[in-house]
Coordinates of C-alpha atoms and ligand atoms in Angstrom, one line a residue:
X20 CA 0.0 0.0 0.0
X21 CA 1.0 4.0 -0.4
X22 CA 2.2 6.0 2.4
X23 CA 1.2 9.3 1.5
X24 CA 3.1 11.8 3.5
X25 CA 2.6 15.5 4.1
X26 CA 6.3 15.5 5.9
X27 CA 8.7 13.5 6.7
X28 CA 6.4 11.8 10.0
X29 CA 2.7 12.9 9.2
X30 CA 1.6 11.1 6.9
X31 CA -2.4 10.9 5.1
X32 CA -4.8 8.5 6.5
X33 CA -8.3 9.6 5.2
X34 CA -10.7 7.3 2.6
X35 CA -12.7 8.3 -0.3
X36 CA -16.3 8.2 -0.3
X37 CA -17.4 7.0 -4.0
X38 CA -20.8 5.1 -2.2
X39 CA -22.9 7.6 -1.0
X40 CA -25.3 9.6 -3.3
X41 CA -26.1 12.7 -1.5
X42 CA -23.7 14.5 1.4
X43 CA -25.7 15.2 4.6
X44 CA -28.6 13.3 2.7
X45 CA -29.2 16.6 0.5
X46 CA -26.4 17.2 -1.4
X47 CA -25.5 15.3 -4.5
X48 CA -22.1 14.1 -5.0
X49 CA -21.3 13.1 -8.6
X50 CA -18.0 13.2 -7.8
X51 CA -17.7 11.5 -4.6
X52 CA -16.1 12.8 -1.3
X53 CA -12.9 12.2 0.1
X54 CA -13.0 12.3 4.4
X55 CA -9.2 13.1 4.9
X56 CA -7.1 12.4 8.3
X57 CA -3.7 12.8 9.1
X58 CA -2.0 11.1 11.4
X59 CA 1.4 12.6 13.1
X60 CA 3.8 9.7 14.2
X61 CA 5.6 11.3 17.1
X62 CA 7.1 10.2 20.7
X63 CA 3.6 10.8 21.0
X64 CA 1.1 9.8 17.7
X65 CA -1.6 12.3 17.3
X66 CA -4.5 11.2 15.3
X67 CA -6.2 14.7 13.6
X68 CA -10.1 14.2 12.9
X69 CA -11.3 10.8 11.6
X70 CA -13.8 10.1 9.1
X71 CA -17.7 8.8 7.9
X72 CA -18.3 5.6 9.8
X73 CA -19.1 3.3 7.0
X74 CA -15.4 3.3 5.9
X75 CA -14.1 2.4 9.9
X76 CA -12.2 -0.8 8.6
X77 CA -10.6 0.7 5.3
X78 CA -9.3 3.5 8.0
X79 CA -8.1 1.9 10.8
X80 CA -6.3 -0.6 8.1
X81 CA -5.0 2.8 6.7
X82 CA -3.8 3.6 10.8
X83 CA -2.3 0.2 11.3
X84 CA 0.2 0.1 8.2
X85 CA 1.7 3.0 9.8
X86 CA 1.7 2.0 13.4
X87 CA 2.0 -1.8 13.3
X88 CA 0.3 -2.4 16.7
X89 CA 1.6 0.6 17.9
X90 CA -0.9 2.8 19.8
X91 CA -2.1 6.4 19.6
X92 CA -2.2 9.0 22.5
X93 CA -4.2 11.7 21.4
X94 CA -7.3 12.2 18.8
X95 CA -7.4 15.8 17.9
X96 CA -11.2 16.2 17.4
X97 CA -11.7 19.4 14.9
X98 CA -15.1 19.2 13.9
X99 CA -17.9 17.1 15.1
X100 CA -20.0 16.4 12.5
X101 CA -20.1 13.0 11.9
X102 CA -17.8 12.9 8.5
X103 CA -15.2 13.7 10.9
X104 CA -16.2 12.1 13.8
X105 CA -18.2 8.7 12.9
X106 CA -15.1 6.3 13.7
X107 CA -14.3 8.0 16.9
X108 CA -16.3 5.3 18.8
X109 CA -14.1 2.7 17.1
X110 CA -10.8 4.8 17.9
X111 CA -11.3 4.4 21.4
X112 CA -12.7 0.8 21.2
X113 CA -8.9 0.1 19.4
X114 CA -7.0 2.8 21.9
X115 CA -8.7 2.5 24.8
X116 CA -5.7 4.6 26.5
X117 CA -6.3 7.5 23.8
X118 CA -6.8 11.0 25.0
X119 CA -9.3 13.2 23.1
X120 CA -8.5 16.8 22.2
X121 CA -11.4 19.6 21.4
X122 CA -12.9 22.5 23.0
X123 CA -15.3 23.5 25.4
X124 CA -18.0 23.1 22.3
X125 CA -16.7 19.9 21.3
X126 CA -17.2 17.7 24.5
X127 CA -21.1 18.3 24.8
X128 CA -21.2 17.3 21.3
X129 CA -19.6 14.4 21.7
X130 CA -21.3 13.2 24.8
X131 CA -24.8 13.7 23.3
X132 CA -23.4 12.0 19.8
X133 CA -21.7 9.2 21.3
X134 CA -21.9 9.0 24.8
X135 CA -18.0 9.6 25.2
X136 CA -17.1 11.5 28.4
X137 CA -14.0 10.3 29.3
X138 CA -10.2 10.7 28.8
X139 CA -10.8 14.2 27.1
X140 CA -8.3 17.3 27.3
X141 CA -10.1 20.7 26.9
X142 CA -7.8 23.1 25.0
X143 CA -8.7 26.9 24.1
X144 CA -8.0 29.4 21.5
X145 CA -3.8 29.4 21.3
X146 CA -3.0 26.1 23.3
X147 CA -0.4 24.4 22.6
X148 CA 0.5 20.5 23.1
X149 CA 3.9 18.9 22.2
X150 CA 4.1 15.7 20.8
X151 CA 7.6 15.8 20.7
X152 CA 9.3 17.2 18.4
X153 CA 5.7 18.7 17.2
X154 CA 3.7 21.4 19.1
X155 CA -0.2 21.9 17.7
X156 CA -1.4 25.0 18.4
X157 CA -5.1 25.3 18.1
X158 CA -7.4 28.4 16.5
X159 CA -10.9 28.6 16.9
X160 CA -13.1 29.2 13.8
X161 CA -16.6 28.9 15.1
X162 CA -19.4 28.1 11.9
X163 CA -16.8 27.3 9.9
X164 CA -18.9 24.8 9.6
X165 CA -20.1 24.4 13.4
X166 CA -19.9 26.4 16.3
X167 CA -17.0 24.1 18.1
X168 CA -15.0 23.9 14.8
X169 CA -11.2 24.7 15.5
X170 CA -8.1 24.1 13.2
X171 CA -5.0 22.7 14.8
X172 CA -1.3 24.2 13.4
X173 CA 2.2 22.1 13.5
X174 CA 4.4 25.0 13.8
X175 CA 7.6 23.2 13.2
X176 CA 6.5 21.8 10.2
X177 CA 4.0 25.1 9.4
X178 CA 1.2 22.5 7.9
X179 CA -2.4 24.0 8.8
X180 CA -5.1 21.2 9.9
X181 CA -8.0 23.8 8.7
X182 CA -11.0 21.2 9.2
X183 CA -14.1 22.0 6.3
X184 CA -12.3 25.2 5.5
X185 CA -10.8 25.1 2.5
X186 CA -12.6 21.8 1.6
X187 CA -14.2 20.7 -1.7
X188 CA -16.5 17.8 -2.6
X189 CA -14.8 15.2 -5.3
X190 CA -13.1 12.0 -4.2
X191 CA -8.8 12.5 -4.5
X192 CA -8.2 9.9 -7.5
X193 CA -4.6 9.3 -7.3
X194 CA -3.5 12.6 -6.5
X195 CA -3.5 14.1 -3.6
X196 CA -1.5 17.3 -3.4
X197 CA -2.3 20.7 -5.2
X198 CA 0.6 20.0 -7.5
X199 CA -0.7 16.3 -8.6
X200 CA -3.8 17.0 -9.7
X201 CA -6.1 19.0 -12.6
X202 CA -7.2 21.7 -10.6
X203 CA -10.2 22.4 -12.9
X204 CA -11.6 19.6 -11.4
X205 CA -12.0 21.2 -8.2
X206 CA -12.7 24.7 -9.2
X207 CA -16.4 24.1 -9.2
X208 CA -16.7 21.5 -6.8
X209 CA -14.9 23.4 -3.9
X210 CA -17.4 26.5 -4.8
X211 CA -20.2 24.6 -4.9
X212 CA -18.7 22.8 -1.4
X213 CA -18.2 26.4 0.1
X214 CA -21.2 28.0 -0.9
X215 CA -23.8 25.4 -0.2
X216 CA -22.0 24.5 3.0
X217 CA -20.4 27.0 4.3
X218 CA -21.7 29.9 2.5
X219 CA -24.3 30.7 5.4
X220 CA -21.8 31.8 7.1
X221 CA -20.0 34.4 5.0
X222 CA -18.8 36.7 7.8
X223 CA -17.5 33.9 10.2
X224 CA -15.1 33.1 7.1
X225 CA -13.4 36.6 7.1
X226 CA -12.8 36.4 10.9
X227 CA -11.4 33.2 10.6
X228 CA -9.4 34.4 7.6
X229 CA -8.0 37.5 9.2
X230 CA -7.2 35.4 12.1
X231 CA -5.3 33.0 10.3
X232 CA -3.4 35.6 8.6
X233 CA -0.6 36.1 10.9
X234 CA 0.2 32.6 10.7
X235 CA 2.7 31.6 8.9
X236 CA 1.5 28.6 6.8
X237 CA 3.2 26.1 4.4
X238 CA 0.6 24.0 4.1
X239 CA -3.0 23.6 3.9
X240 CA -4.5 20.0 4.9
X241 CA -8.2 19.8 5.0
X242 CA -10.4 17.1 6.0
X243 CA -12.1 17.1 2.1
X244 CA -10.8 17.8 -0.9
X245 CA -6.8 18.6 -1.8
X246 CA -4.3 19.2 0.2
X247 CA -2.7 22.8 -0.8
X248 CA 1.2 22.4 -0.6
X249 CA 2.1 24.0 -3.9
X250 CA -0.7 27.0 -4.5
X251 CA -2.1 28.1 -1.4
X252 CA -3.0 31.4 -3.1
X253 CA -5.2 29.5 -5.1
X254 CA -7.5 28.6 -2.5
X255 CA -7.1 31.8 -0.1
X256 CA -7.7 33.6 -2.9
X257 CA -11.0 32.2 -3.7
X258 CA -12.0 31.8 -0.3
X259 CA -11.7 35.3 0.0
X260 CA -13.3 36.3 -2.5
X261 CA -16.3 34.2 -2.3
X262 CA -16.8 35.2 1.8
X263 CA -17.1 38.3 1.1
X264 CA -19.8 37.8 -1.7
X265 CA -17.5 39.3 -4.6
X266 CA -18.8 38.3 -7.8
X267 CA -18.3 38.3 -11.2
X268 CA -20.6 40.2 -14.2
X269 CA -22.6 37.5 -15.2
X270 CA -26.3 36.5 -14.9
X271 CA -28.3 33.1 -13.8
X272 CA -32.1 33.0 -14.5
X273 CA -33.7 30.2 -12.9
X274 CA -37.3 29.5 -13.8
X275 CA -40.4 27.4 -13.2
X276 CA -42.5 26.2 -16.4
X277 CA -45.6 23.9 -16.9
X278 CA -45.9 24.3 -20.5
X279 CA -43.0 26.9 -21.2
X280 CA -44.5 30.2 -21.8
X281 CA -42.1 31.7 -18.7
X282 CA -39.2 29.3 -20.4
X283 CA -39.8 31.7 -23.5
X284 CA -39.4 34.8 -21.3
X285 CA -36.1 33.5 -20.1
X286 CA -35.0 33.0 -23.4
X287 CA -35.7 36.3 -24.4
X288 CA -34.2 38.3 -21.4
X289 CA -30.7 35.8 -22.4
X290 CA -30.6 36.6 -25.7
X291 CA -31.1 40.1 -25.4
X292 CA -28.5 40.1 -22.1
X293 CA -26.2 38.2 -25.2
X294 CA -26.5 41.0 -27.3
X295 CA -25.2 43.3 -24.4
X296 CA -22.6 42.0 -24.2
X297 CA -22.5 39.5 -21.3
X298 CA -21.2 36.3 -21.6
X299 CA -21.7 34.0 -18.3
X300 CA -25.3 33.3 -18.4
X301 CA -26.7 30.3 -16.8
X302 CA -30.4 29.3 -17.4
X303 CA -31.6 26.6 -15.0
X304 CA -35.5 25.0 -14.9
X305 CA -36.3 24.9 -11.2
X306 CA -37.7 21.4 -11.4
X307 CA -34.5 19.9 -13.1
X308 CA -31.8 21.5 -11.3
X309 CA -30.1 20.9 -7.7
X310 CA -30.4 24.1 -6.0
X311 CA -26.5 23.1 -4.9
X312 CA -25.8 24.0 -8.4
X313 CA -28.1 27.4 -8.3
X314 CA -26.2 28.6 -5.1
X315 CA -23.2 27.8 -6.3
X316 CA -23.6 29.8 -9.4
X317 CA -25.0 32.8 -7.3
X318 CA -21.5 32.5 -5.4
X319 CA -19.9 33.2 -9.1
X320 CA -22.4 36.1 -10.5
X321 CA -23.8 39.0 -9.5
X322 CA -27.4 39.2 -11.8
X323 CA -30.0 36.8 -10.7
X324 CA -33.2 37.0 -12.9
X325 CA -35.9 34.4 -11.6
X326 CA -39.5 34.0 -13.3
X327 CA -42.4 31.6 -12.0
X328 CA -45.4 30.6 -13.7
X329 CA -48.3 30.8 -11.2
X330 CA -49.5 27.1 -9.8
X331 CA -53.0 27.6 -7.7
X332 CA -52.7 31.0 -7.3
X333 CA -48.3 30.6 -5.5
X334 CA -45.1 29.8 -6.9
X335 CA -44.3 27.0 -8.6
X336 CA -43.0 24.6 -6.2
X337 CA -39.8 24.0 -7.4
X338 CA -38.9 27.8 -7.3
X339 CA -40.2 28.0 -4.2
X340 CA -37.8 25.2 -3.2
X341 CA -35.3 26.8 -4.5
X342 CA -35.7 30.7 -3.2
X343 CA -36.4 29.4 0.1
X344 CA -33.3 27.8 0.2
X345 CA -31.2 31.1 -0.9
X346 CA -33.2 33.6 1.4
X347 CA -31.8 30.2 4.2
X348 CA -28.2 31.1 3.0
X349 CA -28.9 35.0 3.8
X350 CA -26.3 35.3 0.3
X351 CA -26.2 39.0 -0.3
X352 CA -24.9 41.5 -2.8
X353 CA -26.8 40.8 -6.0
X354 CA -29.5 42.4 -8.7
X355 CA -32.4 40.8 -9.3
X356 CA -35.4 40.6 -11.8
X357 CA -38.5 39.1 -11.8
X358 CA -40.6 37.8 -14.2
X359 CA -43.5 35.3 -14.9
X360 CA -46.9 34.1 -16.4
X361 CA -50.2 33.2 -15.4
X362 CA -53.1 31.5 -17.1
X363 CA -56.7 32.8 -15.1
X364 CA -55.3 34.5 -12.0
X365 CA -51.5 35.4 -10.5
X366 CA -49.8 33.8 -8.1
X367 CA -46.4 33.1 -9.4
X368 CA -44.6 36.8 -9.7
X369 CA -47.1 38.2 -6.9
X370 CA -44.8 35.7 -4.7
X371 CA -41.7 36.5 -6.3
X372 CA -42.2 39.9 -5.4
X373 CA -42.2 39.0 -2.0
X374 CA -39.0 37.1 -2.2
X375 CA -37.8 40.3 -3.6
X376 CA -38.9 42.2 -0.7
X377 CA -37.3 39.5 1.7
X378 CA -33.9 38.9 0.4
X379 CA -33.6 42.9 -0.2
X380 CA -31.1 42.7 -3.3
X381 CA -31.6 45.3 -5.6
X382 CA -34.1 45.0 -8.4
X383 CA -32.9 46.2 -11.1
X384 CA -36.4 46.5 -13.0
X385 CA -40.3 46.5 -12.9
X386 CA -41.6 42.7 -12.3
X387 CA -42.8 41.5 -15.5
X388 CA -46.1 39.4 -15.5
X389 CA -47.5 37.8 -19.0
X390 CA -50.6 36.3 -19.1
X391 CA -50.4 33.1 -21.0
X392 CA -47.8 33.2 -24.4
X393 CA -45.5 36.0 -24.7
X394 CA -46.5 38.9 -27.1
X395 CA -45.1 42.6 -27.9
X396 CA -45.2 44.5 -24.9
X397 CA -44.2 42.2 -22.5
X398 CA -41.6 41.2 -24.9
X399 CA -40.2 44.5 -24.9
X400 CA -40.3 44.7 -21.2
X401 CA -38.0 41.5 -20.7
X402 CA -35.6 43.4 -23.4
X403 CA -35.7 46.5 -21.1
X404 CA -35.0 43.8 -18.1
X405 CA -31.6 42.5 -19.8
X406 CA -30.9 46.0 -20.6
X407 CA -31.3 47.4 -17.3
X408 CA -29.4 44.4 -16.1
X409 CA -27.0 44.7 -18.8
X410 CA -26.3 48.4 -17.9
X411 CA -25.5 47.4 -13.7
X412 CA -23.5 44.5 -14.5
X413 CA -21.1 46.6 -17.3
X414 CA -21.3 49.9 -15.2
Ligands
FEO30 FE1 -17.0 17.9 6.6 FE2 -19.0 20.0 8.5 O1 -18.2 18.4 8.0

């Protein structure tokens, strides 16, 4: 078997997912997941966050070839969600003598999960434990994802365990390091990682970012996705970028059809948006699309133009679905326009209109309501939509 190694005594320990359909039962992974660990093989061997608990023999297996029999002191527990923590119950079945490592958050959590009380260490924000000839320092980054979510430094070796942050969905096929692999691979697959599970909590990202600024890091091991040894501007970069709800000039319009008189009004807004110039647009039917793939998209560009037919007098479901789960993500900083049909009586952009009123992004033009197929002057008002769009977006 490979020994993957981030140094000369830490080495990779973590599985890839390539079972499950949907992460947290919601989000789809066509690409898989990969739960990484480390492992740091010291005078005393610190295990860093485990993984998903239907891959417990694969991963202590992964442990053993390391340690032959040997036996582990401490379990540095950075994140409770079960990903992370679903083999810790079998860690401490095998090291019975194993000391865990969180926070004050973590402990609860990991009583009320697993029922584990004892042999724990509580550190706090800048504790430091030596293993030997390796200190971990520890940083908390509450909501990135969690509220006990920390991220445990090796100074001599200046690799950062960063938990989620910094993670990506996609299994690690062969490569594993920044420098082995296609990075347009992950490009979408960490945004659409960040945004849909992270992205809630913006803000909590730039504190954690500006207080990981001021350490001085070589490396960047997360528990999902590459580990950043090459490029770490790469994925600071981005990570910035996308916290702080910078986007780029392009336009999504998401709709909801029955028999594709709104489908027609997106068309027409596109084409005319086309003929201004822009060049990202994305046009996704509501009842074919993720919404992972909708908030992700919303994470890359700033226009979001969303129509509805009307379906007894509301929103089409799927919409719905869909909206609800963007005003849940709080994402700010975007114009918006509105649009839809109705057959008898309203319902679809009455609703919308309330979305608009909710999320508070700037709307960039009057709704637009047809009723039934699309004809001149509603036409022209979807032209007028792209244009005013056109005109924000371009400045
Ligand atoms: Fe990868 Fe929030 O767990």
């Amino acid at each position: 078997m490979h020994q993957v190694k981030l140094s000369e005594n830490i080495h990779y320990v973590g599985v890839n997912d390539r079972k499950t359909h949907l992460f947290e039962n919601y989000w789809p992974l066509e690409n898989g997941m990969a739960y990484n660990s480390y492992l740091i093989d010291d005078e005393k061997v610190a295990l860093v966050d485990t993984v998903e608990r239907g891959f417990i023999e694969e991963y202590l297996d992964n442990i053993d070839a390391i340690l032959e029999g040997r036996a582990i002191d401490y379990l540095i527990i950075n994140h409770m969600e079960p990903d992370h923590s679903g083999a810790i119950r079998a860690i401490v079945n095998k090291y019975p003598n194993i000391t865990l490592v969180g926070n004050k958050k973590t402990f609860p959590m990991l009583a009320n999960f697993y029922n584990i009380q004892e042999n724990t260490l509580e550190i706090a924000e800048g504790s430091e434990l030596s293993l030997g000839k390796h200190t971990l320092t520890f940083y908390m980054i509450p909501m990135v994802h969690w509220p006990e979510t920390m991220v445990t430094y090796v100074k001599e070796e200046k690799i950062l365990f960063s938990a989620d942050a910094f993670g990506s969905f996609g299994t690690l096929n062969g490569g594993i390091f920044d420098d082995e692999l296609n990075l347009d691979f992950y490009e979408d697959e960490m945004l659409r990682y960040f945004s849909n599970i992270v992205g809630k909590y913006c803000p909590h990202t730039q504190r954690a970012l500006a207080k990981l600024e001021g350490v001085d890091i070589r490396m960047i091991a997360a528990t999902h996705g590459p580990i950043w040894r090459t490029d770490l501007n790469y994925v600071l970069e981005r990570y910035k970028k996308w916290s702080s709800y910078e986007t780029d000039p392009g336009v999504v319009i998401l709709y909801g059809t029955m028999y594709g008189n709104t489908e027609k009004m997106a068309d027409t807004i596109a084409r005319q948006l086309s003929l201004r110039g822009i060049k990202d647009i994305k046009i996704y039917d509501a009842s074919k699309t993720h919404p992972s793939i909708i908030i992700r998209d919303l994470f890359k560009y700033k226009g979001f133009i969303v129509g509805s037919c009307a379906y007894n007098n509301e929103m089409f479901p799927s919409v719905e679905n869909i909206l609800t789960k963007i005003e849940h993500m709080g994402v700010k900083n975007h114009l918006l326009g509105i649009f839809g049909s109705f057959s008898w009586n309203g319902g679809g952009v009455k609703n919308l209109k309330k979305f608009a009123d909710n999320i508070k992004w700037d709307l960039v033009y009057d709704p637009i309501e047809e009723k039934g197929s699309l004809k001149g002057d509603k036409f022209a008002m979807c032209v007028n939509l792209a244009n005013e769009m056109a005109d924000r977006l371009l400045g």
